[in-house]
Coordinates of C-alpha atoms in Angstrom, one line a residue:
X294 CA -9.6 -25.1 6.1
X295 CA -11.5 -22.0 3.8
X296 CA -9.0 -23.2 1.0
X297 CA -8.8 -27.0 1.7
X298 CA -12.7 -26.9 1.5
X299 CA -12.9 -24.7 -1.5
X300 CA -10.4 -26.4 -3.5
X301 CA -12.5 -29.5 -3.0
X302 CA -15.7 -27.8 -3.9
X303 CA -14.1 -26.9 -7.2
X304 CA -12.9 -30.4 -7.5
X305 CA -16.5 -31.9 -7.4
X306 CA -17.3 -28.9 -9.9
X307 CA -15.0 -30.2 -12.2
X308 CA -15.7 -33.5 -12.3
X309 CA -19.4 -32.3 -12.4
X310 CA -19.0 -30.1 -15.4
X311 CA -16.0 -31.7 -17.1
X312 CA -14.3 -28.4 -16.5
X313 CA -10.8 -28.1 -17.4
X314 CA -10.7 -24.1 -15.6
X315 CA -12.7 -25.7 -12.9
X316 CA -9.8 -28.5 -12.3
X317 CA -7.1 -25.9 -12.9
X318 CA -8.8 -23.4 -10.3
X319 CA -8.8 -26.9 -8.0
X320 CA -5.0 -27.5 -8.1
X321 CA -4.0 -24.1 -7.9
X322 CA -6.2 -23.7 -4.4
X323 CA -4.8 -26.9 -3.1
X324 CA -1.2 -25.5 -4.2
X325 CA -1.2 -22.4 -2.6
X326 CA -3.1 -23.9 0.6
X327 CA 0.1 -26.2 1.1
X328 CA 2.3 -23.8 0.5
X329 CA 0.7 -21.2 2.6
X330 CA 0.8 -24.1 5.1
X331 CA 4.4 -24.9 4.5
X332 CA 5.2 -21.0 5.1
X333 CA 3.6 -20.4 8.2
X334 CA 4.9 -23.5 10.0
X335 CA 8.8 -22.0 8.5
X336 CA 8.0 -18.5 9.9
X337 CA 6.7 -20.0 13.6
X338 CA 9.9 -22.7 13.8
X339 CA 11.8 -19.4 13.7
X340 CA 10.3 -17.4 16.3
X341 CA 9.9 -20.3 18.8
X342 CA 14.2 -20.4 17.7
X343 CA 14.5 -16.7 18.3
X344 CA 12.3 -17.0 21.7
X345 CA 14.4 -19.7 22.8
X346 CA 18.0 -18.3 22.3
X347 CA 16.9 -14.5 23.0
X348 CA 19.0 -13.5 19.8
X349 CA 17.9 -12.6 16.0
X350 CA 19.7 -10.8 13.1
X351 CA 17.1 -8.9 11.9
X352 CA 16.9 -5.6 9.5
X353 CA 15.9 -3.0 11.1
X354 CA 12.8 -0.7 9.1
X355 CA 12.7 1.9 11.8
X356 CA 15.8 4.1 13.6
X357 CA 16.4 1.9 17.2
X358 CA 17.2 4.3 19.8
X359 CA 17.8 3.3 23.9
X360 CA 14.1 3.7 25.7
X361 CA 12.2 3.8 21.8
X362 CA 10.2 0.8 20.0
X363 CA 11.5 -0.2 16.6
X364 CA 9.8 -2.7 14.1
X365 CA 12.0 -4.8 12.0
X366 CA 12.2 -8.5 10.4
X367 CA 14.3 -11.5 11.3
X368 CA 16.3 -12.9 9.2
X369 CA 17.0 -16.7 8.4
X370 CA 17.3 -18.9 6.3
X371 CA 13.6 -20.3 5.2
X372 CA 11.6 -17.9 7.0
X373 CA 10.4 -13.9 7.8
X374 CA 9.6 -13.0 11.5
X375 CA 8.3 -9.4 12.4
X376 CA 10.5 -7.9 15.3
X377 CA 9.7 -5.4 17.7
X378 CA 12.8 -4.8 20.0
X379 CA 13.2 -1.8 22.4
X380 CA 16.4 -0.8 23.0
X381 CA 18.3 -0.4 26.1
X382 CA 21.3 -0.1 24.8
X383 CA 23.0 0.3 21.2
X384 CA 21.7 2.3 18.2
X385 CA 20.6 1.3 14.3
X386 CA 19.3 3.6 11.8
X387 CA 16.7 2.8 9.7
X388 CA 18.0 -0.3 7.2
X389 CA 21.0 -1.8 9.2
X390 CA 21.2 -5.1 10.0
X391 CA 22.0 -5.6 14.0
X392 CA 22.8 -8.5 16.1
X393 CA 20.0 -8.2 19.3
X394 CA 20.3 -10.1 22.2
X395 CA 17.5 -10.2 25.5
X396 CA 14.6 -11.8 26.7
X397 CA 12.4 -12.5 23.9
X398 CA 8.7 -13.4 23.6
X399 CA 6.3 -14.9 20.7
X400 CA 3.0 -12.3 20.1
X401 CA 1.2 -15.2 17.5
X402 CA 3.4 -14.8 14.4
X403 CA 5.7 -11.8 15.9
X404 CA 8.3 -11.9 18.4
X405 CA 8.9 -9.0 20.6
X406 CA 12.3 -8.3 22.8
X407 CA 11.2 -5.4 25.2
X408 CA 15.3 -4.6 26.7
X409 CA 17.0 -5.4 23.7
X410 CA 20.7 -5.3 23.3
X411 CA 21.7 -4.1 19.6
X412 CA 24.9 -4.1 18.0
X413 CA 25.3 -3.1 14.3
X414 CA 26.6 -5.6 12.0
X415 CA 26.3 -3.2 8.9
X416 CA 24.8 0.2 7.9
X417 CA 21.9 1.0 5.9
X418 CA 22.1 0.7 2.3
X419 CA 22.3 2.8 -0.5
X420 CA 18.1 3.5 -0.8
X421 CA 18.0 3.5 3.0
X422 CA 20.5 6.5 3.0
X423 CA 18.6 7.8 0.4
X424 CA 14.9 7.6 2.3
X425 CA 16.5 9.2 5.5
X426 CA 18.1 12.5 3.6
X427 CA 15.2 13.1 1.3
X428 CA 13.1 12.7 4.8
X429 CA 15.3 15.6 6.6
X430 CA 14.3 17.7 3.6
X431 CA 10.5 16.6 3.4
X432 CA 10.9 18.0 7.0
X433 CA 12.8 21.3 6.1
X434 CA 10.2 22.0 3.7
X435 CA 6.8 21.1 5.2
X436 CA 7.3 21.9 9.0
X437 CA 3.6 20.6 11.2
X438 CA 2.5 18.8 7.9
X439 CA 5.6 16.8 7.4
X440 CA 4.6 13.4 8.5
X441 CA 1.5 13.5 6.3
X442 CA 4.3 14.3 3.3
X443 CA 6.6 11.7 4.3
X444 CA 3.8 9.4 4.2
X445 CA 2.8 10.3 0.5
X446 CA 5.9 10.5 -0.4
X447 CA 8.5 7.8 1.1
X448 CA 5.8 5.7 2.8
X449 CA 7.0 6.5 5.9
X450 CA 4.1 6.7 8.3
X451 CA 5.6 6.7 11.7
X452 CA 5.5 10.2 12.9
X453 CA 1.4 10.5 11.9
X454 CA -0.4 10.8 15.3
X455 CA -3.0 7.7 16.1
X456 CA -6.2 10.7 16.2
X457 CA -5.4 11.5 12.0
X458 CA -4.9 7.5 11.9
X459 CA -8.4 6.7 13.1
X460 CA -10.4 10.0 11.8
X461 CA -8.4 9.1 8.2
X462 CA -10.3 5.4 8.9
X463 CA -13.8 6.4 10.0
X464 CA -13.6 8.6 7.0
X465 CA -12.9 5.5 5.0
X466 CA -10.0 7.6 3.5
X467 CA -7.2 5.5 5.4
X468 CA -5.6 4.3 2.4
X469 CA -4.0 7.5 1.5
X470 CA -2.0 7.3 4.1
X471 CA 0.3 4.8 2.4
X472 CA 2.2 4.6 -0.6
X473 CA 0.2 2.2 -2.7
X474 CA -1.3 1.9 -6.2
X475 CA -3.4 5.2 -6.3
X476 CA 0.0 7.1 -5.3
X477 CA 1.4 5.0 -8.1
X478 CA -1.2 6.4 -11.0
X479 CA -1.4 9.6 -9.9
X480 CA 2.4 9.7 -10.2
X481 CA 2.4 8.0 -13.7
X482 CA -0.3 10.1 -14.9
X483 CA 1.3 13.4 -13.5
X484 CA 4.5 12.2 -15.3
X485 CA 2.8 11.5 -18.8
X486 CA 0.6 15.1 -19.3
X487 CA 4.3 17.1 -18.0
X488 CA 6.2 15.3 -20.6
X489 CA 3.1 15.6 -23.2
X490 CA 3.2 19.3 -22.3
X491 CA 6.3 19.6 -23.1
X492 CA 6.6 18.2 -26.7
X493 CA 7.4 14.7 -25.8
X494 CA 5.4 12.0 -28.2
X495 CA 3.3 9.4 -26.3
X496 CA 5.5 6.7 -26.6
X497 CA 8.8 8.3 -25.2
X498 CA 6.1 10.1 -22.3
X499 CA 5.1 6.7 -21.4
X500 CA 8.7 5.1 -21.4
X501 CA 10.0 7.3 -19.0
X502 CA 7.0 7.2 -16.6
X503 CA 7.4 3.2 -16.8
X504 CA 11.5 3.9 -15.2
X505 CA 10.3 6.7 -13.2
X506 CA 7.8 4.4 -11.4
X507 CA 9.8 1.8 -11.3
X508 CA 12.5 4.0 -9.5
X509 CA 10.0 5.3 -7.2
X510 CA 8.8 2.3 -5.9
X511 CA 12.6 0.7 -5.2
X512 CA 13.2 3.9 -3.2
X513 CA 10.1 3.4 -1.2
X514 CA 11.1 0.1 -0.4
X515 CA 8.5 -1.6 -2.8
X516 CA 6.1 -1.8 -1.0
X517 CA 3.2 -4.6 -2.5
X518 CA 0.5 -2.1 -3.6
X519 CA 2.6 0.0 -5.1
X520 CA 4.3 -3.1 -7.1
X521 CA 1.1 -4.4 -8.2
X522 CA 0.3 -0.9 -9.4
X523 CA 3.5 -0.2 -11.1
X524 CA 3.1 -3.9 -12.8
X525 CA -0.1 -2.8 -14.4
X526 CA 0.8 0.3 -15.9
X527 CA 4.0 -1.3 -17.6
X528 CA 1.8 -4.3 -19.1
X529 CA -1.3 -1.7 -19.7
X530 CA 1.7 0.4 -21.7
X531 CA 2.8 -2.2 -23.2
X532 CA 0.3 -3.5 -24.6
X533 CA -0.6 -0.4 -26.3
X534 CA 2.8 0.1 -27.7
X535 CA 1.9 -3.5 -29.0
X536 CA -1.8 -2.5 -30.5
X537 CA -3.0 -5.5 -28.7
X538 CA -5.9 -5.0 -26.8
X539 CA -5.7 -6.4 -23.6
X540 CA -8.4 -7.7 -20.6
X541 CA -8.3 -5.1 -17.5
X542 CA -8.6 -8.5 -15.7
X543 CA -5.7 -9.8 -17.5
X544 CA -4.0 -7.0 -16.7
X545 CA -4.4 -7.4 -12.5
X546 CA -3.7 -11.0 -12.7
X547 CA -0.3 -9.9 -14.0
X548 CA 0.2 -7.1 -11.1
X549 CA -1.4 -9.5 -8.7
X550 CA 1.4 -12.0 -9.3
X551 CA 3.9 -10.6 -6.0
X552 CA 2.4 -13.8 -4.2
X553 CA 4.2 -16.4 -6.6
X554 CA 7.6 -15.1 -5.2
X555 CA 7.1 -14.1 -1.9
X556 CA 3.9 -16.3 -0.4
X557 CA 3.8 -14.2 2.5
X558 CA 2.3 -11.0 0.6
X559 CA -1.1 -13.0 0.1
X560 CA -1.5 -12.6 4.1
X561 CA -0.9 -8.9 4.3
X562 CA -4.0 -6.5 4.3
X563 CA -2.4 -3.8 2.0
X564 CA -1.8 -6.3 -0.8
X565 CA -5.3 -7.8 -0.3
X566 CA -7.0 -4.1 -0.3
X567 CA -5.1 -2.7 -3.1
X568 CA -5.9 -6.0 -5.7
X569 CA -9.3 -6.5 -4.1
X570 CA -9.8 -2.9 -4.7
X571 CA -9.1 -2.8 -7.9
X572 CA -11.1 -5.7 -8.9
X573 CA -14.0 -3.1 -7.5
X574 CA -13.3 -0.7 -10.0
X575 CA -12.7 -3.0 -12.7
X576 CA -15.9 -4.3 -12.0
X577 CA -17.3 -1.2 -11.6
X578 CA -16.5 0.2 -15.3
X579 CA -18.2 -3.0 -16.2
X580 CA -21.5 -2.3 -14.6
X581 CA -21.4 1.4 -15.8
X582 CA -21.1 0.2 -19.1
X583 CA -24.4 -1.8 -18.4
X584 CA -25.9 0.8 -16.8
X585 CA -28.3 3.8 -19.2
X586 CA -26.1 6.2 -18.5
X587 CA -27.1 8.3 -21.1
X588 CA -30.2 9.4 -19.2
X589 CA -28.6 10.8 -16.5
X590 CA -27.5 14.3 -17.1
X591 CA -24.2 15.1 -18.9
X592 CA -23.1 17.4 -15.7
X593 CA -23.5 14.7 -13.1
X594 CA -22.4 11.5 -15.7
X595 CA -19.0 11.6 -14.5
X596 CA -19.9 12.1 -10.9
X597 CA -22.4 9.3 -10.9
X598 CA -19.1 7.1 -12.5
X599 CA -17.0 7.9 -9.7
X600 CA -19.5 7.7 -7.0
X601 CA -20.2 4.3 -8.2
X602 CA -17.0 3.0 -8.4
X603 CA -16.0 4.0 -4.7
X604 CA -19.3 1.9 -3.7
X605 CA -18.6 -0.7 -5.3
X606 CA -15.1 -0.9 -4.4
X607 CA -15.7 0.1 -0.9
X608 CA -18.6 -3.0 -0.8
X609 CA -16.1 -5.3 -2.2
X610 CA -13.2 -4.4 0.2
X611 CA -15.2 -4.2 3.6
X612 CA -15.0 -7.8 4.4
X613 CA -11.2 -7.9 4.7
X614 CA -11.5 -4.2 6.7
X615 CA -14.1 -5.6 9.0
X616 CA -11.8 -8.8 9.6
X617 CA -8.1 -7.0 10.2
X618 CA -9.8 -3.8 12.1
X619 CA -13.3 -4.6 13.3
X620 CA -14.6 -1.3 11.9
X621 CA -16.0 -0.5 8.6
X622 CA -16.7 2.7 7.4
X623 CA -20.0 4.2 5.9
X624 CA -18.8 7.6 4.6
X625 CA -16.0 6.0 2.4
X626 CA -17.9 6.2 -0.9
X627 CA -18.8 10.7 -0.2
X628 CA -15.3 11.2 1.6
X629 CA -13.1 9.4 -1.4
X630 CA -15.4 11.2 -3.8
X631 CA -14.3 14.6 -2.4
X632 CA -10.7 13.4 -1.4
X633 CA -9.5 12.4 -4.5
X634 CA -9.5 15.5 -6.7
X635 CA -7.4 17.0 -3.9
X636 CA -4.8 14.1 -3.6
X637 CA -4.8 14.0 -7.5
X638 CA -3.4 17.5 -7.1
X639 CA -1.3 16.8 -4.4
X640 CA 0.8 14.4 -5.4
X641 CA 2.3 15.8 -8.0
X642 CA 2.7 19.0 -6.4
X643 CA 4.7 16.9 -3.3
X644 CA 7.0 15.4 -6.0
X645 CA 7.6 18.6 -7.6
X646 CA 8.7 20.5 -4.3
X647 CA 11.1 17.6 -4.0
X648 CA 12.3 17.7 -7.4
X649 CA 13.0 21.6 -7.4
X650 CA 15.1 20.9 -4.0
X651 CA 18.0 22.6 -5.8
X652 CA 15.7 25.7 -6.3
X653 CA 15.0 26.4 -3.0
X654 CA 12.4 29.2 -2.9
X655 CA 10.4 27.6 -6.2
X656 CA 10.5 24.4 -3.8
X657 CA 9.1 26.2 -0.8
X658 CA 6.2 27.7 -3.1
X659 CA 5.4 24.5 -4.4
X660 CA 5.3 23.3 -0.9
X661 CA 3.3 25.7 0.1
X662 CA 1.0 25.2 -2.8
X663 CA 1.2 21.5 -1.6
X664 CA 0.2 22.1 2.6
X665 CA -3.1 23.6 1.6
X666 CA -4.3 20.5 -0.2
X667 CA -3.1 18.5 2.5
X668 CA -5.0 20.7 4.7
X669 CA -8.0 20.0 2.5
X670 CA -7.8 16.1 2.8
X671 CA -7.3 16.5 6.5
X672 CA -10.4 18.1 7.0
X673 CA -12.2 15.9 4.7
X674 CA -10.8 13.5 7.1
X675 CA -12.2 15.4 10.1
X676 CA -15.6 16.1 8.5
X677 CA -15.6 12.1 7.4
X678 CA -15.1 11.4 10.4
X679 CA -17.6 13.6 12.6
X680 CA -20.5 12.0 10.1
X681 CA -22.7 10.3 12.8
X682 CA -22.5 6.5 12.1
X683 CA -19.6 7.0 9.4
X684 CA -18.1 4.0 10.7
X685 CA -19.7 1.0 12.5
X686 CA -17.8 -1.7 14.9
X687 CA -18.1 -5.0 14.3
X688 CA -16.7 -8.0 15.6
X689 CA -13.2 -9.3 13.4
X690 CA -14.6 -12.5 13.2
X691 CA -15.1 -14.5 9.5
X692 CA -18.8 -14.6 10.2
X693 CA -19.0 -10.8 10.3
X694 CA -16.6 -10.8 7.6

C-alpha cells in the first residue's frame, strides 16, 4: 500500500507539473511494488510447499549438528525461504546442500523444522572450505576475542554472546559487528596508503585494492553492504582513472543497484542501513559545505565534520532501526565518534595477522596489537551502553517509525 499510494502521488505530480522525472519516479514505484508483490507471494507458495510435505533442499549457512539450531535457505525454483532446522539426526557443515525431512512449520516468511532429519547431498564449496579453515586460524590466533575477529573478518557472527549484541546496539555501534561497507573502505583505504608506501603509483595502488575487495567480499559470501560498498569504490576509481568528475549520488545509485537482480535485498535491514546510511553522510558533506565552518576552530573543524555526519546519518537511519528492533539509540552519534579511529586501526591490523599466517610469531604480534583495539571498541561498547537513556524503546510500528 506505502508504494501503491506513493507511486500515485507522483503520478498526480506529474501530470501536475508536466514532469518527465516525476512520471519516471511513478513507473518505477509501481514496478518495483508489483514485483515486490510478485516475490513475496513466490517465497510464501514455497513455505506453505515445504510445510506441507515436511522436506526442503536447502543450503545450509551454519554447521547442523544433532540437538544444535542451524539457519539456512530453501532452495526452489522461483523462490528464497529462510530455514531453521534442528537436527536430530545427520550432520552438514557450513555451505552443503542437505535433503531435510520432519515436521515443519511457517514463522510469517520463515519455516522452521525443530527434529529435522539431514542428509548431505553435496559438501561445501570451494569459499565455504575456505571461510571454515581461515576461521580455525582466526581462533588459534585470537583465543576469548575470536568471535569479535571472525565477525570483522569473515562476517561470521554466530559465536558473539547476545549481552556484546545488545550493549554493541544501545551504544548505537551495532553495525560493526558485521561485514558491511565501513569494513569495505577501511580495507580499501588500508590497501591503497600500504601499496603507496611502498612505491606503487596511484593507479596500479588503486587497481589492486579494486580485486582485492572484490575477492574479499566473494569470500565473505557477498554479503549486500559490503557489495554496495565495493560497487562504489570501483565506480568512484573509475571515474578518476577517467578525469570525469562524478555525483557522490550518482555514485550510490550505482552500488545501490543489488535490488535489480535479486528483489529480495530491498527487504533486508542491512542493505537498507548501509545505502540509507550512506545517503546520511553524503548528505552530510553537503550541509558541511553550507555550513561557516571556518569560524569554528581549526583543532575542532574535523571533529565538528565527523560529529555531524554520525548525527545526521544516525537521524536518517533511526526510522528503519526503530521499525526492525523497536529500540533506537541516543549515544550513537559520541560512541561512533570514539569507535571509529579504533576500528580504522583495527581492521587492517586483523587482515594483516591473517596475511602473515605463514609467519607465525609476526602474526601473533599483530594479533596481539589487534586484541587491544578490540578491547577498546568493546568498552566503548560497554560505556555506550551504561549512558543513562543511551537507547530508548519504542513500539516497531510505521507510526513510530
Amino acid at each position: 500500500f506505502p508504494a501503491g499510494a506513493l507511486a500515485a502521488a507522483a503520478v498526480i505530480g506529474a501530470a501536475v507539473r508536466r514532469s518527465g522525472v516525476a512520471a519516471a519516479l511513478a513507473v518505477l514505484l509501481a514496478t518495483g511494488a508489483a514485483l515486490g508483490t510478485v516475490t513475496s507471494r513466490s517465497d510464501a507458495r514455497c513455505a506453505r510447499e515445504i510445510e506441507a510435505a515436511g522436506a526442503a533442499t536447502i543450503r545450509l549457512r551454519e554447521d547442523a549438528r544433532p540437538g544444535q539450531t542451524a539457519r539456512g535457505h530453501a532452495l526452489a525454483p522461483g523462490c528464497v525461504v529462510p530455514v531453521r532446522v534442528r537436527s536430530v539426526s545427520g550432520t552438514g557443515a557450513a555451505g552443503a546442500l542437505v535433503r531435510v525431512v520432519g515436521e515443519a512449520r511457517r514463522e510469517g516468511m520463515r519455516v522452521s523444522i525443530p527434529a529435522a532429519r539431514l542428509r548431505v547431498l553435496a559438501g561445501p564449496g570451494l569459499l565455504a572450505r575456505w571461510r571454515e579453515r581461515t576461521g580455525a586460524l582466526i581462533d588459534s590466533l585470537y583465543g576469548d576475542q575470536a568471535p569479535l575477529a571472525r565477525a570483522l573478518l569473515i562476517a561470521d557472527e554466530r559465536d558473539i554472546s547476545p549481552a556484546i549484541r545488545r550493549q554493541f546496539a544501545d551504544a548505537g555501534i551495532i553495525h560493526m559487528l558485521s561485514v558491511s561497507g565501513l569494513h569495505v573502505a577501511v580495507l580499501a583505504e588500508a590497501v591503497v596508503l600500504a601499496l603507496l608506501i611502498g612505491g606503487a603509483s596511484i593507479r596500479r595502488a588503486e587497481a589492486a585494492a579494486v580485486l582485492i575487495v572484490v575477492v574479499f567480499v566473494a569470500f565473505v559470501g557477498a554479503p549486500s553492504p559490503a557489495v554496495r560498498s565495493a560497487a562504489m569504490f570501483s565506480v568512484l576509481v573509475v571515474s578518476r582513472r577517467m578525469q570525469r568528475p562524478t555525483s557522490p549520488w550518482a555514485i550510490l545509485a550505482l552500488g545501490a543497484l543489488i535490488p535489480l537482480a535479486q528483489p529480495r535485498v530491498a527487504g533486508e535491514i542491512g542493505y537498507q542501513l548501509s545505502v540509507v546510511g550512506m545517503a546520511g553522510l553524503i548528505a552530510s558533506g553537503a550541509l558541511v559545505r553550507r555550513l561557516p565552518m571556518d569560524r569554528v576552530p581549526r583543532a575542532l573543524r574535523r571533529v565538528s565534520r565527523e560529529l555531524l555526519a554520525t548525527v545526521v546519518a544516525s537521524v536518517a537511519t533511526a526510522p528503519i532501526v526503530a521499525w526492525h528492533f523497536g529500540r533506537v539509540s541516543l549515544a550513537a552519534p559520541l560512541t561512533n565518534l570514539a569507535a571509529a579511529p579504533l576500528f580504522g586501526l583495527a581492521q587492517p591490523a586483523l587482515f594483516l595477522s591473517l596475511a602473515l599466517a605463514p609467519v607465525r610469531p609476526a602474526a601473533r604480534l599483530v594479533a596481539d596489537g589487534a586484541q587491544v583495539l578490540l578491547a577498546g571498541i568493546e568498552r566503548i561498547g560497554v560505556a555506550g551502553a551504561a549512558i543513562p537513556a543511551s537507547a530508548l524503546d519504542v513500539m516497531p510500528s510505521a507510526p513510530t517509525a
